[in-house]
PDB file of C-alpha atoms in Angstrom:
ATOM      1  CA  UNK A   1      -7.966  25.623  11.447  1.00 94.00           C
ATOM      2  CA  UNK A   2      -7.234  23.326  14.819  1.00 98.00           C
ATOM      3  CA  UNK A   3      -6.095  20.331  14.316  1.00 98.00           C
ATOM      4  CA  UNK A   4      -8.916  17.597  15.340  1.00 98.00           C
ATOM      5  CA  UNK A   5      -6.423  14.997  17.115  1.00 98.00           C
ATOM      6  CA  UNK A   6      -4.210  17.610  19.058  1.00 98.00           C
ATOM      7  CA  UNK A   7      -6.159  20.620  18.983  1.00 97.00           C
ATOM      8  CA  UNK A   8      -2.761  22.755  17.611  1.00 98.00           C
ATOM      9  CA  UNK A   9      -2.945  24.864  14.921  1.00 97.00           C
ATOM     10  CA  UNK A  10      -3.326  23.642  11.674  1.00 96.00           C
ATOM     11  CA  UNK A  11      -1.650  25.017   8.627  1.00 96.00           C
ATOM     12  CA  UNK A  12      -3.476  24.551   5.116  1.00 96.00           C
ATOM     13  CA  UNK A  13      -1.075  22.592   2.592  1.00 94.00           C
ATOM     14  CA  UNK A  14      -3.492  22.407  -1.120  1.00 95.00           C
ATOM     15  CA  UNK A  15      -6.655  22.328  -2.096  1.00 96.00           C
ATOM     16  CA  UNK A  16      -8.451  19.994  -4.183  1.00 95.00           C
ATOM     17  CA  UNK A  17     -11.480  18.593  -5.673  1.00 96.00           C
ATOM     18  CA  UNK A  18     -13.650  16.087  -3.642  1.00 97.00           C
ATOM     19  CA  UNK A  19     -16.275  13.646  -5.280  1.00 95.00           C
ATOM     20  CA  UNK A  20     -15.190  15.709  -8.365  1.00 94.00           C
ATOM     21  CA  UNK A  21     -16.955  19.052  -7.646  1.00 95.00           C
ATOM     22  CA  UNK A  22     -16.215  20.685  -4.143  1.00 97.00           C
ATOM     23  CA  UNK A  23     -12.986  22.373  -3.727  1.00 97.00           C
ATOM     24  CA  UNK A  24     -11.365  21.228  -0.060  1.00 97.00           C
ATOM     25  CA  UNK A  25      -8.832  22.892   1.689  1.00 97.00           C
ATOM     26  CA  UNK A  26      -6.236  20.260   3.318  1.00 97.00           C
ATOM     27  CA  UNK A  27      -4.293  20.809   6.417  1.00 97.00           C
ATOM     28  CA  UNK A  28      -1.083  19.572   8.431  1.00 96.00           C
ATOM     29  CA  UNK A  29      -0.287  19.842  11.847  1.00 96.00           C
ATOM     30  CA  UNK A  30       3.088  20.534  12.664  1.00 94.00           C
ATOM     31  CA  UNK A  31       2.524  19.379  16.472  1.00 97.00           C
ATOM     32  CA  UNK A  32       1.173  15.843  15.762  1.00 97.00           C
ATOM     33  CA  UNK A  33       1.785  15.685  12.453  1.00 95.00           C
ATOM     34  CA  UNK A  34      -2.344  14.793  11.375  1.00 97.00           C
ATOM     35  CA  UNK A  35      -3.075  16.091   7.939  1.00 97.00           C
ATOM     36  CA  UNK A  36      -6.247  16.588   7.677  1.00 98.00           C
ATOM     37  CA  UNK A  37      -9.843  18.481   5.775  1.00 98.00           C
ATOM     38  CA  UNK A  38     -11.441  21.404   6.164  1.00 98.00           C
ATOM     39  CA  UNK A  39     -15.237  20.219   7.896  1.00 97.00           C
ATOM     40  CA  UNK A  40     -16.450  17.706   5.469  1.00 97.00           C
ATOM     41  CA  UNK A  41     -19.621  18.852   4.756  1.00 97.00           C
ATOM     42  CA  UNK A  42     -19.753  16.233   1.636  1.00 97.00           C
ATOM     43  CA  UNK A  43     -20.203  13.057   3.876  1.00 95.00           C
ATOM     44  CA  UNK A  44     -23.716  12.755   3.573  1.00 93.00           C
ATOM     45  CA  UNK A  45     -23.382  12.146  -0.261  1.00 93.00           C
ATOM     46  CA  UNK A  46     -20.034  10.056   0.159  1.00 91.00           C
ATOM     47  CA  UNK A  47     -21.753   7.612   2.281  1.00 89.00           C
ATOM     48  CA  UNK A  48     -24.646   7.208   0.207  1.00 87.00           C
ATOM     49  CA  UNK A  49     -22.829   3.763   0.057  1.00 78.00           C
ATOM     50  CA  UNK A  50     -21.633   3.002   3.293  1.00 75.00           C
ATOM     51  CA  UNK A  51     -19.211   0.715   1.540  1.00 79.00           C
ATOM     52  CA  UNK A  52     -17.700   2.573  -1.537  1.00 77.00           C
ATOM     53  CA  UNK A  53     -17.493   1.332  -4.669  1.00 77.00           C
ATOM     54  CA  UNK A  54     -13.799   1.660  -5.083  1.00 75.00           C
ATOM     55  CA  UNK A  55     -13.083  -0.639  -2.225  1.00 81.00           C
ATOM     56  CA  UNK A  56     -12.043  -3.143  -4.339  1.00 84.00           C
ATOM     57  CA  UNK A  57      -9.744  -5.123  -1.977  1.00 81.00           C
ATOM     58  CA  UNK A  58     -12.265  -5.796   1.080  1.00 86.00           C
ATOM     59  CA  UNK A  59     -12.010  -8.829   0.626  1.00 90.00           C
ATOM     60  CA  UNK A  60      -8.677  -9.577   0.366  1.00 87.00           C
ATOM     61  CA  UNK A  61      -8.078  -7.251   2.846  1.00 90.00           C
ATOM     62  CA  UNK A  62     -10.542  -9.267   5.137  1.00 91.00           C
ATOM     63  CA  UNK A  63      -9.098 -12.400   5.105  1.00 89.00           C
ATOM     64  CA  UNK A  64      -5.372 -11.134   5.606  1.00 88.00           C
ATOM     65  CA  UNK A  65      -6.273  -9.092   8.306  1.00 92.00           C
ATOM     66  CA  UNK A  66      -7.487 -12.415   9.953  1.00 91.00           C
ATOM     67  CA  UNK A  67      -4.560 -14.135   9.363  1.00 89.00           C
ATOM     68  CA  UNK A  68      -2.597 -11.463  11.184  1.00 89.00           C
ATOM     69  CA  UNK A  69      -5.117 -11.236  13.876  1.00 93.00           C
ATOM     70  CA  UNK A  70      -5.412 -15.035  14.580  1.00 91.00           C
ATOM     71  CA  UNK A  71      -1.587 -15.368  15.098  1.00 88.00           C
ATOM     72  CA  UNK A  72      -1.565 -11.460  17.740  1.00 91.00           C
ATOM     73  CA  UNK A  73      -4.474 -12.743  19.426  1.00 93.00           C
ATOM     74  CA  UNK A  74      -3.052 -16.262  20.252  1.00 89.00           C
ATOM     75  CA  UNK A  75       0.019 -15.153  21.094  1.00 88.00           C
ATOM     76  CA  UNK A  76      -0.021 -11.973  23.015  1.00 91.00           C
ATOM     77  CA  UNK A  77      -3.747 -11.822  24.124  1.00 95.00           C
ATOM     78  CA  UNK A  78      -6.221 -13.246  25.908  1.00 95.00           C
ATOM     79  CA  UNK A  79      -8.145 -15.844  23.101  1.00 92.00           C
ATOM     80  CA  UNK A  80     -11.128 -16.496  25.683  1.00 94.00           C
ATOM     81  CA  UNK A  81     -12.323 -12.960  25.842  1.00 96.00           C
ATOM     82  CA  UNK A  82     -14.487 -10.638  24.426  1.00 97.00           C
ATOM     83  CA  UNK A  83     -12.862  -8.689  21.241  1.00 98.00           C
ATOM     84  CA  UNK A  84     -14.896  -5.703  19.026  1.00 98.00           C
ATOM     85  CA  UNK A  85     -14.699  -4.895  15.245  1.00 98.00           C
ATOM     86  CA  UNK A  86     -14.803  -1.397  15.549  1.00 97.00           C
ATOM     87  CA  UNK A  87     -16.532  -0.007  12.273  1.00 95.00           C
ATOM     88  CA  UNK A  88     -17.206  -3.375  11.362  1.00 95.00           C
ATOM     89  CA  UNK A  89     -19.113  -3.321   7.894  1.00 93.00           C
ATOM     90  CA  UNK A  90     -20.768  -6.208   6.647  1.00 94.00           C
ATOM     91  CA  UNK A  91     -19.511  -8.249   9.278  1.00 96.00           C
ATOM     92  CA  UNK A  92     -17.120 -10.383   7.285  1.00 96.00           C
ATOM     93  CA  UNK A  93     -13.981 -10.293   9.734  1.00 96.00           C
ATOM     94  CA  UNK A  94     -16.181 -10.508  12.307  1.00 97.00           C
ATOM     95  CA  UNK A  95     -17.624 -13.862  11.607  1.00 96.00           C
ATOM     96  CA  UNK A  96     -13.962 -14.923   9.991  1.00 94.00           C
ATOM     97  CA  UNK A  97     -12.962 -14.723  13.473  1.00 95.00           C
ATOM     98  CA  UNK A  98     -15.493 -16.298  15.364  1.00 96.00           C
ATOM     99  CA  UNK A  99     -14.988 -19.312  12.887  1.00 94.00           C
ATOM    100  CA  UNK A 100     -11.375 -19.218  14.449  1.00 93.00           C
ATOM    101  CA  UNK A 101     -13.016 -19.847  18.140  1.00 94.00           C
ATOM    102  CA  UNK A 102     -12.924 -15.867  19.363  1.00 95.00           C
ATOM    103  CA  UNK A 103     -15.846 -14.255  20.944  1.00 96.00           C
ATOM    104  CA  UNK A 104     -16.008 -11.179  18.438  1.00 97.00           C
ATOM    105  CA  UNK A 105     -18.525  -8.818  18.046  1.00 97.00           C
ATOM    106  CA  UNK A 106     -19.638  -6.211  15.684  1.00 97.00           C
ATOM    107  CA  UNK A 107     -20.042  -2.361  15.532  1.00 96.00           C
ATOM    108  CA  UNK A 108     -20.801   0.057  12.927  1.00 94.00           C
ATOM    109  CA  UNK A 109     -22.662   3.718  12.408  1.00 88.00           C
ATOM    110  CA  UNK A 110     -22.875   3.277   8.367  1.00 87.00           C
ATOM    111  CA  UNK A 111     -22.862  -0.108   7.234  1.00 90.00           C
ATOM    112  CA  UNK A 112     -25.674  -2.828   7.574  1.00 92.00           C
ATOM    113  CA  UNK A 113     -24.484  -6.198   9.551  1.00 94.00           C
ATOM    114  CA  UNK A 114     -25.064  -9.181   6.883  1.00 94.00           C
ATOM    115  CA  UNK A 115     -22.423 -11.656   8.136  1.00 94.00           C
ATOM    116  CA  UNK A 116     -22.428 -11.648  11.803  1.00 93.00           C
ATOM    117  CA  UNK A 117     -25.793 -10.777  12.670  1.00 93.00           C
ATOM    118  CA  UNK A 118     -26.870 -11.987  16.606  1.00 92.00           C
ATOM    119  CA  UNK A 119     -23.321 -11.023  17.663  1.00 94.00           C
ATOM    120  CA  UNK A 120     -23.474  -7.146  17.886  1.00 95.00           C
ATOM    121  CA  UNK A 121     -21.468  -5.484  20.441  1.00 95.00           C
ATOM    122  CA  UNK A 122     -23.438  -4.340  23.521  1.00 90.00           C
ATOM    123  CA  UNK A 123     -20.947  -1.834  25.682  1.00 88.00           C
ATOM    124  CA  UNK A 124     -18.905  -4.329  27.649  1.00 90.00           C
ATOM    125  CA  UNK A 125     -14.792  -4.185  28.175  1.00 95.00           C
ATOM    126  CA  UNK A 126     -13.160  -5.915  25.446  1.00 97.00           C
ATOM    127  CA  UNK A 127      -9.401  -7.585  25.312  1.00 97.00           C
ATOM    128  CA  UNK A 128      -9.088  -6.149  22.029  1.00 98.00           C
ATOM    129  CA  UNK A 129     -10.637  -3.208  19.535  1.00 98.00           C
ATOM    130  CA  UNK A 130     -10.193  -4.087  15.684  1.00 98.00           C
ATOM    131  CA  UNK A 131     -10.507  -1.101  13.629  1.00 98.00           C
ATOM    132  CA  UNK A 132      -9.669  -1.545   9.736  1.00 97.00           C
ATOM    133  CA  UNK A 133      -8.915   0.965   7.526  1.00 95.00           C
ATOM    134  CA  UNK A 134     -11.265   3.013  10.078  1.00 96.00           C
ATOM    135  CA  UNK A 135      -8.812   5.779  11.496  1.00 98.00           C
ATOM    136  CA  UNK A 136      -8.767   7.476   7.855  1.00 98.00           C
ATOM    137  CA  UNK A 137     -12.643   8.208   7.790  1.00 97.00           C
ATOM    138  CA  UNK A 138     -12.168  10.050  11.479  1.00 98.00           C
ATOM    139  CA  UNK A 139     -13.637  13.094  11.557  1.00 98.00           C
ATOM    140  CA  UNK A 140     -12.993  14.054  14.976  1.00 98.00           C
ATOM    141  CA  UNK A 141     -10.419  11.531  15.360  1.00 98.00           C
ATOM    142  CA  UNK A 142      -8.924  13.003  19.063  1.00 97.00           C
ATOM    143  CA  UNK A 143     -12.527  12.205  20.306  1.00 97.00           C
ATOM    144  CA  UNK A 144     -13.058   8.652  17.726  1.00 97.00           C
ATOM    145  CA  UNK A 145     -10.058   7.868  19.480  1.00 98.00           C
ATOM    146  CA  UNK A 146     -10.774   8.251  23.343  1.00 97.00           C
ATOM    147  CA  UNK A 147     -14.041   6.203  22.961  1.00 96.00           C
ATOM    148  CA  UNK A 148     -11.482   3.617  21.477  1.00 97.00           C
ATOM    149  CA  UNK A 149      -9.477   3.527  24.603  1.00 98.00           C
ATOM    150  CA  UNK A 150     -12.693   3.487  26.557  1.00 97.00           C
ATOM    151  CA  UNK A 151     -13.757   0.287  25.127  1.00 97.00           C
ATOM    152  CA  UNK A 152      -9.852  -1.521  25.272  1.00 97.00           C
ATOM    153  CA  UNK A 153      -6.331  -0.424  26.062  1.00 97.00           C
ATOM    154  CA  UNK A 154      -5.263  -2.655  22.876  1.00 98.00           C
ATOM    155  CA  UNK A 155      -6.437  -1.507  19.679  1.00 98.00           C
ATOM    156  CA  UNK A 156      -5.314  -2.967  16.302  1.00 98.00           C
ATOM    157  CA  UNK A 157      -6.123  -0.841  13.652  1.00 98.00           C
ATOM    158  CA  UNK A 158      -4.721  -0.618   9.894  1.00 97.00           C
ATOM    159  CA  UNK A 159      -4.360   2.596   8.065  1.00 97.00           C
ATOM    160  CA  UNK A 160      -1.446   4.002   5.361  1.00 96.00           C
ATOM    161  CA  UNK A 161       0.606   6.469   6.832  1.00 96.00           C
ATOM    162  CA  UNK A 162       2.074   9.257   4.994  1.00 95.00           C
ATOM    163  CA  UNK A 163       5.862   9.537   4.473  1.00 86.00           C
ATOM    164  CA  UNK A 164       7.387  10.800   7.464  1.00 70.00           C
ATOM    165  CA  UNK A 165      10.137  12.916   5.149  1.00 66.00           C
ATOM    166  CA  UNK A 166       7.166  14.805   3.462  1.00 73.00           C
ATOM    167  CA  UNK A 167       3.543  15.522   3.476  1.00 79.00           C
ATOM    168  CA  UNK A 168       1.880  14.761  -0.026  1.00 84.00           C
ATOM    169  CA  UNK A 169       0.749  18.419  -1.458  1.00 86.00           C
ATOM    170  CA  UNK A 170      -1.759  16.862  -4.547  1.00 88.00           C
ATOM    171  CA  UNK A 171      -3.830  14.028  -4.914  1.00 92.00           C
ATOM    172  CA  UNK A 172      -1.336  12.786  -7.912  1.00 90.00           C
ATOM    173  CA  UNK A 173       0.807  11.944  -5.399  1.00 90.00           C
ATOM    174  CA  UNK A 174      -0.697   9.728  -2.794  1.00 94.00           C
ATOM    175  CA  UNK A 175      -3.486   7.449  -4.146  1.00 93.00           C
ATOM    176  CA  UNK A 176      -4.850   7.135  -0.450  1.00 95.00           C
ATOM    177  CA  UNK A 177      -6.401  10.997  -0.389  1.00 95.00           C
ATOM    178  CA  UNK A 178      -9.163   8.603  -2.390  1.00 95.00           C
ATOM    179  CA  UNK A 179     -10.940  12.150  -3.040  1.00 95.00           C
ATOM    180  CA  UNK A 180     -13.237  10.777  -5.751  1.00 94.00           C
ATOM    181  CA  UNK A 181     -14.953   8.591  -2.779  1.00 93.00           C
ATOM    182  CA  UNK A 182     -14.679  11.523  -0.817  1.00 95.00           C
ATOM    183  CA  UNK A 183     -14.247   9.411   2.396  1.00 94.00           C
ATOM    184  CA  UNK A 184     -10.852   9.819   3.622  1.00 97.00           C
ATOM    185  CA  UNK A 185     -10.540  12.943   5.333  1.00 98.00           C
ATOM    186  CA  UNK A 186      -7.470  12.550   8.145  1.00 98.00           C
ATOM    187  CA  UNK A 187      -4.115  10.986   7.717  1.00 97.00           C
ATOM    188  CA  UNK A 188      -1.841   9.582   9.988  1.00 97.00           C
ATOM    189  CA  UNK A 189       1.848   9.474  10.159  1.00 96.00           C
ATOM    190  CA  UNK A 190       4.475   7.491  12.017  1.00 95.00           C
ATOM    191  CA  UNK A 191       4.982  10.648  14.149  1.00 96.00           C
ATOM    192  CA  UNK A 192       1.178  10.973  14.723  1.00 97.00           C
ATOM    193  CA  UNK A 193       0.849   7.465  15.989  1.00 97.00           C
ATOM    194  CA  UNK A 194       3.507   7.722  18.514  1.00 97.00           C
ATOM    195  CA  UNK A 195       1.700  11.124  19.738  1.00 98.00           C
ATOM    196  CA  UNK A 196      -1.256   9.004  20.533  1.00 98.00           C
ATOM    197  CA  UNK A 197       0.304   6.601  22.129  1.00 98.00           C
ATOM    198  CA  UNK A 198       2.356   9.054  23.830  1.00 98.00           C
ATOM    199  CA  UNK A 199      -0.928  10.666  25.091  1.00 97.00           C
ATOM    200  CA  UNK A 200      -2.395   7.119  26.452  1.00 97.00           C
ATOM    201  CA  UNK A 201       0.232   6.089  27.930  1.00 97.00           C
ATOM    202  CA  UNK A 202       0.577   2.645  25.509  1.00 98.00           C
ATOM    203  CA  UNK A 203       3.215   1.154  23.334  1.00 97.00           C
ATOM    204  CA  UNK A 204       2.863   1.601  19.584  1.00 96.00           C
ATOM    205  CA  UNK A 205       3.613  -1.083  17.427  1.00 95.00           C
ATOM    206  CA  UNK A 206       4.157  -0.547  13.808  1.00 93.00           C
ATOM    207  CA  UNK A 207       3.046  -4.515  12.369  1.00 90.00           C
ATOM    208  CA  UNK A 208       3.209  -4.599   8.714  1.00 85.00           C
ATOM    209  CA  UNK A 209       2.725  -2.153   6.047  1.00 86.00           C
ATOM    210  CA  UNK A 210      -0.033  -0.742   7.424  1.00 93.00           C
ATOM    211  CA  UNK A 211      -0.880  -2.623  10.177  1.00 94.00           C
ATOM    212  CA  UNK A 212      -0.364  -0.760  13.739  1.00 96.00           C
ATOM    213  CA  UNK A 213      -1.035  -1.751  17.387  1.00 97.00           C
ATOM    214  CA  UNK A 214      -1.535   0.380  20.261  1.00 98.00           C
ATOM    215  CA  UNK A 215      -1.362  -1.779  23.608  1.00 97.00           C
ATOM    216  CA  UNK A 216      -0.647  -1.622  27.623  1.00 95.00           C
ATOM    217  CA  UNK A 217       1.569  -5.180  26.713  1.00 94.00           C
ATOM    218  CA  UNK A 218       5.102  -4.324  26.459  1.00 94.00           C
ATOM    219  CA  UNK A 219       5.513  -6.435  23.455  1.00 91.00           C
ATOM    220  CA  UNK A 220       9.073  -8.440  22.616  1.00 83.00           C
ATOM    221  CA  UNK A 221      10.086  -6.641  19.217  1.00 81.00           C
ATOM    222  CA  UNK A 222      12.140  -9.754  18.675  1.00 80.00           C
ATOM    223  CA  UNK A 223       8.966 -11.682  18.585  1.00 79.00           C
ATOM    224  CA  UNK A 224       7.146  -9.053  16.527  1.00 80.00           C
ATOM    225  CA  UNK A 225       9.530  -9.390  13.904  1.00 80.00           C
ATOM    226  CA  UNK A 226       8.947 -12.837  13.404  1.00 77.00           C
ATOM    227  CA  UNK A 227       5.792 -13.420  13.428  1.00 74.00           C
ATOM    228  CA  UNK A 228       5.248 -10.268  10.913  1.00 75.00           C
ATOM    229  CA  UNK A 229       8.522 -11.186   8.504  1.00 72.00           C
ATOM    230  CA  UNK A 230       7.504 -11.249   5.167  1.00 67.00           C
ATOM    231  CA  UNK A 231       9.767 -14.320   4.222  1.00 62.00           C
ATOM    232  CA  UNK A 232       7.696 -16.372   5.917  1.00 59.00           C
ATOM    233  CA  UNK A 233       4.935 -15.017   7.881  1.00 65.00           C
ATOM    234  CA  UNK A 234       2.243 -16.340   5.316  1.00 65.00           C
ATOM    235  CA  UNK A 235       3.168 -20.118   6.642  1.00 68.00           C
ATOM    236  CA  UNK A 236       3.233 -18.966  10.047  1.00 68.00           C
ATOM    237  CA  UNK A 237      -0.082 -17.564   9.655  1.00 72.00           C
ATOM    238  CA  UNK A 238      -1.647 -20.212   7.728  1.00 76.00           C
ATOM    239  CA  UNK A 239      -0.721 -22.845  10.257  1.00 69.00           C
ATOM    240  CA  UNK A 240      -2.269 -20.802  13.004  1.00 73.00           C
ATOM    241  CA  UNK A 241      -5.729 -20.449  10.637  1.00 74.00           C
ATOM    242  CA  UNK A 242      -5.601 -23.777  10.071  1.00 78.00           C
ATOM    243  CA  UNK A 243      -5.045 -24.888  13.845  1.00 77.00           C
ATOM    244  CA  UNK A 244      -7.443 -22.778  15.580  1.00 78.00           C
ATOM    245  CA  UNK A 245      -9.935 -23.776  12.828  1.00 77.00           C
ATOM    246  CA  UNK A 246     -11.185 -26.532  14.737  1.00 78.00           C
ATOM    247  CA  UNK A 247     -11.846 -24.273  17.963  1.00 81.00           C
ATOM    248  CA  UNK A 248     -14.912 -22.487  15.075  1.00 85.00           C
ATOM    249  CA  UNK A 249     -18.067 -20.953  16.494  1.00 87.00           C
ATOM    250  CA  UNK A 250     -19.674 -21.815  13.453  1.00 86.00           C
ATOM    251  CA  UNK A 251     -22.281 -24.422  14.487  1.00 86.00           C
ATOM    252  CA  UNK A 252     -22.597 -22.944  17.849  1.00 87.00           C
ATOM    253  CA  UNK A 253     -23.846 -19.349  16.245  1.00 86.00           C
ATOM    254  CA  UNK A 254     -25.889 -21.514  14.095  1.00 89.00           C
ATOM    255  CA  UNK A 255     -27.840 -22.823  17.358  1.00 87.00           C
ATOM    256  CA  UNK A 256     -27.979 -19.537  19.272  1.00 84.00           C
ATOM    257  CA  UNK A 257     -29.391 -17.981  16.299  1.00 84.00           C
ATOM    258  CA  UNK A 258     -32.238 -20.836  15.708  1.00 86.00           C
ATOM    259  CA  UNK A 259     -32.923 -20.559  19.368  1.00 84.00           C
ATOM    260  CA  UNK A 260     -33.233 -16.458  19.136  1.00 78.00           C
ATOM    261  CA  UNK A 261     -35.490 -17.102  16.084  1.00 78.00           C
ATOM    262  CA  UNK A 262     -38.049 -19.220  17.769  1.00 73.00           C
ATOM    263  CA  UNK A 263     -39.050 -16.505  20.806  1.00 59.00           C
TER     264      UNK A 263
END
């Protein structure tokens, strides 16, 4: 089967058992290193929920990818333009961030838009593409990709990638396969993301755990490193919540969408 990033040949690695009763092939590529399913034919029933109910850490996951978002954005980007939550869900970082003072909008195929509703994106350029634990559910990801790029040459995504000494061969070893939600179906490794950034012509930056940035902005490492070190980035990051804070959108939301529900 061809890989769906590269197009390359892919070679099947296991099988296994998605949403506990269809039996999936898996394959790796050895050119950009995706592993990745067989045509998931299951998606209809896995997204039944479009938020599943194993994702027990959206929340916390929310509000420390806003942390590390405030301090990228105020630092390396530009804070006064327009930015995009790329599969956004309920809209919860979304509207985390416009309380910080950023213009943010909101995108997503599955999920219904309770937080950040009047602020949907509508096709313009943005300085920045969020996409959160996104890059996993890709099922055409070369293609999920390229509309990506066509939106912003920065992109800030997070995703786990595999072990770059081996490619996990059963589900017992790599929690993320996540085959009883049946959602996960292409996985990324530190070789794959420097393929597609290799292929757009952008710097890859691997953040924090799993954390990555793909950008034009030939970033200072040195700088990178410290405002990602784990000794002390929490303060860091808290001070820049806490000082941007004032610079909220709050209110101002609260009158555009009391003027939109009087016409």
């Amino acid at each position: 089967m061809n890989c769906p990033l590269c197009g390359k040949k892919g070679f099947e690695i296991f099988k296994g058992n998605i949403l506990l009763k269809y039996s999936v092939q898996y394959f790796q590529c050895h050119h950009c290193g995706l592993i990745f399913t067989e045509v998931p034919y299951w998606l209809n029933e896995s997204y039944k929920d479009s938020i599943s109910s194993l994702d027990t850490g959206i929340m916390s996951r929310n509000v420390r990818n806003a942390l590390c978002t405030n301090v990228l954005v105020d630092k390396f980007f530009d804070r006064g333009g327009v930015f995009l939550d790329y599969g956004g869900g309920y809209g919860i970082f979304t509207r985390m961030m416009r309380d910080l003072g950023y213009d943010w909008r909101w995108v997503d195929k599955y999920a219904p838009n309770l937080l950040a509703r009047g602020f949907e994106y509508q096709f313009e350029k943005c300085e920045l593409v969020t996409a959160f634990e996104l890059f996993e559910h890709f099922v055409e990801p070369g293609k999920e990709i390229e509309e990506l790029f066509k939106v912003s040459e920065n992109i800030l995504f997070s995703t786990l990638l595999y072990d770059k000494e081996m490619c996990y061969k059963q589900f017992s070893e790599w929690w993320y396969y996540s085959p009883i939600a049946g959602q996960h179906v292409a996985f990324y490794s530190e070789k794959t993301c420097k393929y597609i950034a290799a292929n757009y012509k952008v710097y890859y930056y691997h953040l924090d755990n799993d954390l990555h940035l793909f950008t034009k902005k030939n970033l200072s490492n040195r700088f990178i490193k410290f405002f990602f070190d784990k000794h002390f980035r929490w303060a860091l990051q808290s001070y820049f919540y806490r000082k941007n804070l004032k610079n909220g959108k709050s209110l101002v939301d609260m009158e555009k969408m009391i003027t939109l529900l009087k016409i």
